[in-house]
Short mmCIF file of C-alpha atoms in Angstrom, two decimals:
data_model
loop_
_atom_site.label_atom_id
_atom_site.label_comp_id
_atom_site.label_asym_id
_atom_site.label_seq_id
_atom_site.Cartn_x
_atom_site.Cartn_y
_atom_site.Cartn_z
CA MET A 8 0.00 0.00 0.00
CA GLU A 9 1.35 3.42 -0.82
CA PRO A 10 2.46 5.26 2.32
CA ASN A 11 0.93 8.62 1.39
CA ALA A 12 -1.90 8.91 3.93
CA ASP A 13 -3.01 12.27 2.53
CA LYS A 14 -4.01 10.61 -0.73
CA LEU A 15 -6.14 8.08 1.14
CA ARG A 16 -7.86 10.79 3.16
CA GLY A 17 -8.72 12.69 0.01
CA LEU A 18 -10.17 9.67 -1.74
CA CYS A 19 -13.94 9.46 -2.01
CA ILE A 20 -15.47 6.24 -3.32
CA THR A 21 -18.87 7.19 -4.66
CA SER A 22 -21.74 4.76 -5.21
CA LEU A 23 -23.31 3.67 -8.47
CA ASP A 24 -26.94 4.35 -9.28
CA ASP A 25 -27.50 0.59 -9.11
CA GLU A 26 -26.21 -0.44 -5.70
CA ASP A 27 -26.73 -4.14 -6.37
CA ASP A 28 -23.33 -4.24 -8.10
CA ASP A 29 -21.60 -3.05 -4.93
CA GLU A 30 -23.32 -5.41 -2.52
CA THR A 31 -23.05 -9.12 -3.26
CA GLU A 32 -25.12 -11.66 -1.34
CA LEU A 33 -23.59 -14.98 -0.37
CA PRO A 34 -25.59 -18.18 -1.04
CA ASN A 35 -27.84 -18.79 1.98
CA GLN A 36 -25.76 -17.56 3.23
CA PRO A 37 -3.27 -7.59 8.81
CA LEU A 38 -4.04 -5.04 11.37
CA PRO A 39 -4.91 -6.02 14.96
CA ALA A 40 -8.61 -6.77 15.12
CA SER A 41 -10.88 -4.37 17.00
CA THR A 42 -14.52 -4.60 17.95
CA VAL A 43 -16.95 -2.16 16.39
CA THR A 44 -19.57 -0.69 18.69
CA VAL A 45 -22.54 0.59 16.69
CA ALA A 46 -24.89 3.22 18.10
CA ALA A 47 -27.81 5.12 16.61
CA ALA A 48 -27.64 8.89 16.41
CA ALA A 49 -29.87 11.59 14.95
CA SER A 50 -28.46 13.31 11.91
CA GLY A 51 -27.72 17.00 12.30
CA TYR A 52 -28.33 17.73 8.63
CA ASP A 53 -31.46 19.56 7.61
CA ASP A 54 -33.34 17.72 4.86
CA GLY A 55 -36.10 20.29 4.59
CA ASP A 56 -38.51 18.43 6.86
CA GLU A 57 -38.41 19.69 10.43
CA ASP A 58 -40.77 16.98 11.67
CA GLU A 59 -38.49 14.06 10.86
CA GLU A 60 -34.82 13.47 11.47
CA ALA A 61 -32.85 10.90 9.50
CA GLU A 62 -31.17 8.25 11.64
CA VAL A 63 -27.55 7.33 11.02
CA MET A 64 -25.46 4.59 12.59
CA LEU A 65 -22.08 5.51 14.08
CA GLY A 66 -19.40 2.92 14.73
CA PHE A 67 -16.63 3.25 17.31
CA LEU A 68 -13.54 1.06 17.45
CA GLU A 69 -12.44 -0.32 20.77
CA LYS A 70 -10.04 -3.03 21.85
CA PRO A 71 -11.87 -6.31 22.58
CA LYS A 72 -11.89 -7.41 26.20
CA HIS A 73 -10.85 -10.87 25.05
CA PRO A 74 -9.78 -12.13 21.56
CA GLY A 75 -12.25 -14.98 21.90
CA LEU A 76 -15.13 -12.51 21.64
CA LEU A 77 -14.30 -12.07 17.94
CA LEU A 78 -15.02 -15.69 16.99
CA ARG A 79 -17.73 -16.24 14.39
CA HIS A 80 -20.18 -18.09 16.65
CA LEU A 81 -20.40 -14.96 18.83
CA PHE A 82 -21.50 -12.85 15.83
CA PRO A 83 -19.02 -9.99 16.25
CA SER A 84 -18.72 -6.62 14.59
CA LYS A 85 -15.01 -6.07 14.02
CA ALA A 86 -12.38 -4.21 12.03
CA GLY A 87 -8.99 -5.50 10.94
CA GLY A 88 -7.51 -8.96 11.27
CA ILE A 89 -9.36 -11.65 9.35
CA PRO A 90 -13.12 -11.96 8.80
CA ALA A 91 -15.32 -14.04 11.08
CA TRP A 92 -17.43 -15.49 8.28
CA LEU A 93 -21.10 -15.94 9.19
CA ASP A 94 -21.48 -18.76 6.67
CA PRO A 95 -18.07 -20.45 7.06
CA VAL A 96 -18.54 -22.83 4.13
CA ASN A 97 -20.00 -20.87 1.18
CA LEU A 98 -17.40 -18.13 0.82
CA PRO A 99 -16.97 -15.78 -2.15
CA THR A 100 -14.63 -17.26 -4.75
CA GLY A 101 -13.20 -16.44 -8.15
CA ASN A 102 -13.35 -12.88 -9.40
CA SER A 103 -15.66 -11.76 -6.59
CA SER A 104 -12.81 -12.11 -4.09
CA CYS A 105 -10.28 -10.21 -6.20
CA CYS A 106 -9.72 -6.61 -7.25
CA GLY A 107 -11.27 -5.95 -10.63
CA PHE A 108 -8.23 -3.94 -11.73
CA CYS A 109 -5.04 -5.67 -10.55
CA GLY A 110 -6.50 -9.12 -9.88
CA GLU A 111 -5.02 -9.34 -6.38
CA PRO A 112 -7.13 -10.89 -3.59
CA LEU A 113 -8.99 -8.18 -1.68
CA HIS A 114 -8.06 -7.33 1.91
CA PHE A 115 -10.53 -7.47 4.77
CA VAL A 116 -11.52 -4.08 6.23
CA LEU A 117 -14.43 -4.62 8.60
CA GLN A 118 -17.68 -6.46 9.25
CA ILE A 119 -20.91 -5.33 10.88
CA TYR A 120 -23.43 -7.67 12.49
CA ALA A 121 -26.80 -6.20 11.46
CA PRO A 122 -29.71 -8.63 11.89
CA ILE A 123 -33.23 -7.66 10.79
CA GLU A 124 -35.76 -8.54 13.47
CA SER A 125 -38.73 -8.38 11.11
CA ASN A 126 -37.16 -10.80 8.60
CA ALA A 127 -36.96 -14.44 9.70
CA ALA A 128 -34.49 -15.21 6.89
CA ALA A 129 -32.15 -12.51 8.25
CA PHE A 130 -32.18 -13.49 11.93
CA HIS A 131 -28.39 -13.49 11.56
CA ARG A 132 -27.06 -10.95 9.07
CA THR A 133 -23.54 -9.61 8.60
CA LEU A 134 -22.07 -7.12 6.12
CA PHE A 135 -18.44 -7.63 5.09
CA MET A 136 -16.29 -4.92 3.48
CA PHE A 137 -13.11 -5.62 1.49
CA MET A 138 -10.80 -3.38 -0.52
CA CYS A 139 -7.67 -3.48 -2.62
CA PRO A 140 -4.62 -1.99 -0.83
CA SER A 141 -3.41 -0.36 -4.04
CA MET A 142 -4.09 3.39 -4.20
CA ALA A 143 -3.86 3.21 -8.00
CA CYS A 144 -6.75 0.72 -8.12
CA LEU A 145 -8.85 2.85 -5.75
CA HIS A 146 -8.38 5.90 -7.96
CA ARG A 147 -9.29 3.89 -11.07
CA ASP A 148 -12.40 2.65 -9.30
CA GLN A 149 -13.38 6.21 -8.45
CA HIS A 150 -12.90 7.28 -12.05
CA LYS A 151 -15.03 4.38 -13.33
CA GLN A 152 -17.88 5.41 -11.05
CA TRP A 153 -17.71 9.01 -12.24
CA THR A 154 -18.07 7.84 -15.84
CA ARG A 155 -21.17 5.79 -14.88
CA ASN A 156 -20.07 2.85 -17.00
CA GLN A 157 -23.19 0.75 -17.61
CA GLY A 158 -21.28 -2.35 -18.66
CA ASN A 159 -19.80 -4.90 -16.27
CA PRO A 160 -18.13 -2.53 -13.77
CA ARG A 161 -14.83 -3.45 -12.17
CA ARG A 162 -14.44 -2.75 -8.48
CA SER A 163 -11.58 -2.37 -6.00
CA VAL A 164 -14.02 -2.19 -3.05
CA ARG A 165 -16.67 -4.82 -2.41
CA VAL A 166 -19.35 -5.36 0.22
CA PHE A 167 -20.83 -8.81 0.78
CA ARG A 168 -24.03 -9.55 2.66
CA CYS A 169 -24.59 -12.90 4.37
CA GLN A 170 -27.73 -13.86 6.24
CA LEU A 171 -29.08 -16.96 7.95
CA PRO A 172 -32.36 -17.94 9.66
CA ARG A 173 -32.35 -18.65 13.38
CA THR A 174 -32.36 -22.39 12.76
CA ASN A 175 -29.39 -23.28 10.60
CA VAL A 176 -26.62 -25.89 10.32
CA PHE A 177 -23.86 -23.62 11.63
CA TYR A 178 -25.04 -22.25 14.98
CA SER A 179 -27.34 -23.04 17.90
CA SER A 180 -30.78 -21.45 17.79
CA GLU A 181 -30.20 -20.24 21.37
CA PRO A 182 -28.30 -16.99 22.08
CA PRO A 183 -24.62 -17.47 22.99
CA SER A 184 -23.91 -17.56 26.72
CA ARG A 185 -20.46 -15.94 26.27
CA ASN A 186 -18.98 -17.95 29.14
CA ASN A 187 -16.40 -19.83 27.01
CA SER A 188 -18.80 -22.75 26.52
CA ASP A 189 -20.16 -21.58 23.14
CA LYS A 190 -19.11 -23.62 20.12
CA PRO A 191 -20.15 -23.60 16.45
CA LEU A 192 -22.10 -26.64 15.29
CA CYS A 193 -19.67 -27.48 12.48
CA ALA A 194 -16.25 -26.60 11.13
CA GLY A 195 -15.76 -24.12 8.33
CA ALA A 196 -13.98 -24.40 5.00
CA ALA A 197 -10.19 -24.57 4.95
CA LEU A 198 -8.81 -21.06 4.52
CA CYS A 199 -5.76 -19.72 2.71
CA HIS A 200 -2.57 -20.41 4.68
CA TRP A 201 -1.23 -16.98 3.75
CA CYS A 202 -4.11 -14.51 4.19
CA GLY A 203 -6.53 -16.52 6.34
CA THR A 204 -9.41 -14.79 4.56
CA TRP A 205 -10.47 -16.63 1.41
CA LYS A 206 -11.16 -20.31 0.81
CA GLY A 207 -7.98 -22.34 0.33
CA ASP A 208 -9.03 -24.43 -2.64
CA LYS A 209 -5.47 -24.79 -4.00
CA ILE A 210 -3.18 -27.31 -2.28
CA CYS A 211 0.60 -26.90 -2.18
CA GLY A 212 2.25 -29.32 -4.60
CA GLY A 213 5.26 -29.70 -2.29
CA CYS A 214 4.01 -30.40 1.23
CA LYS A 215 0.49 -31.43 0.10
CA LYS A 216 -0.85 -29.75 3.26
CA SER A 217 -0.84 -25.96 2.95
CA ARG A 218 -3.81 -24.42 1.17
CA TYR A 219 -4.01 -21.16 -0.74
CA CYS A 220 -6.70 -19.00 -2.28
CA SER A 221 -4.52 -18.06 -5.25
CA GLU A 222 -1.18 -18.76 -6.88
CA LYS A 223 -0.04 -15.27 -5.86
CA HIS A 224 -0.51 -16.01 -2.16
CA GLN A 225 1.22 -19.37 -2.53
CA LEU A 226 4.21 -17.64 -4.12
CA ARG A 227 4.30 -15.00 -1.38
CA HIS A 228 4.21 -17.63 1.34
CA CYS A 229 6.97 -19.68 -0.26
CA THR A 230 9.10 -16.58 -0.85
CA GLY A 231 8.63 -15.41 2.72
CA ALA A 232 9.58 -18.82 4.09
CA LEU A 233 12.70 -18.86 1.91
CA VAL A 234 13.76 -15.43 3.14
CA ILE A 235 13.33 -16.51 6.76
CA LYS A 236 15.50 -19.58 6.16
CA MET A 237 18.21 -17.47 4.51
CA ILE A 238 18.26 -15.10 7.47
CA ALA A 239 18.40 -18.01 9.92
CA TYR A 240 21.45 -19.51 8.17
CA ARG A 241 23.43 -16.28 8.25
#
């Protein structure tokens, strides 16, 4: 990632007229991690109607009291680290997990647990945000949105929505007790040995054990291991 923080602050990723392209729904579906506390607040902007105030949701980062509180079966809201996938089996794959410009796997930014009480199918519901770390790709994404390209738009930022009913194969229908006795009902898919984010559907041809989400991450892992060995032998 380019070190110029001023460029990142000045970047504004606008939304398309058709928001369906930015939010992808899963089937049935690294910085230190921090919890995200979400609170409702009244908007101070005047929309021309004095009788109604728009409600916005504000999120505040705070250090978790215990790392175990960020596990997926406790339905956390978190930023940084690796995602706690709500559906741990049916993960995004292929082009949906990669930047549309450079082709690199996207990096996890944050996730928000946002269930809908009135929707039985969304008893559990989490939004996941990913982005490419390349500033060049983010600027190209911004330019594409300004041009309102109606074709198949490429994206360097993606948001996935995953939702589950209360009764499902992954979690108990009862609320978690949060006393260290909570466990998921089943294991999740094997994840990439390098990033720990995407499904590791490629197996290392050497050790036959390590899994990777892409050839690029396999190469990075092998290169990093080689560098460590060279330093150790000095």
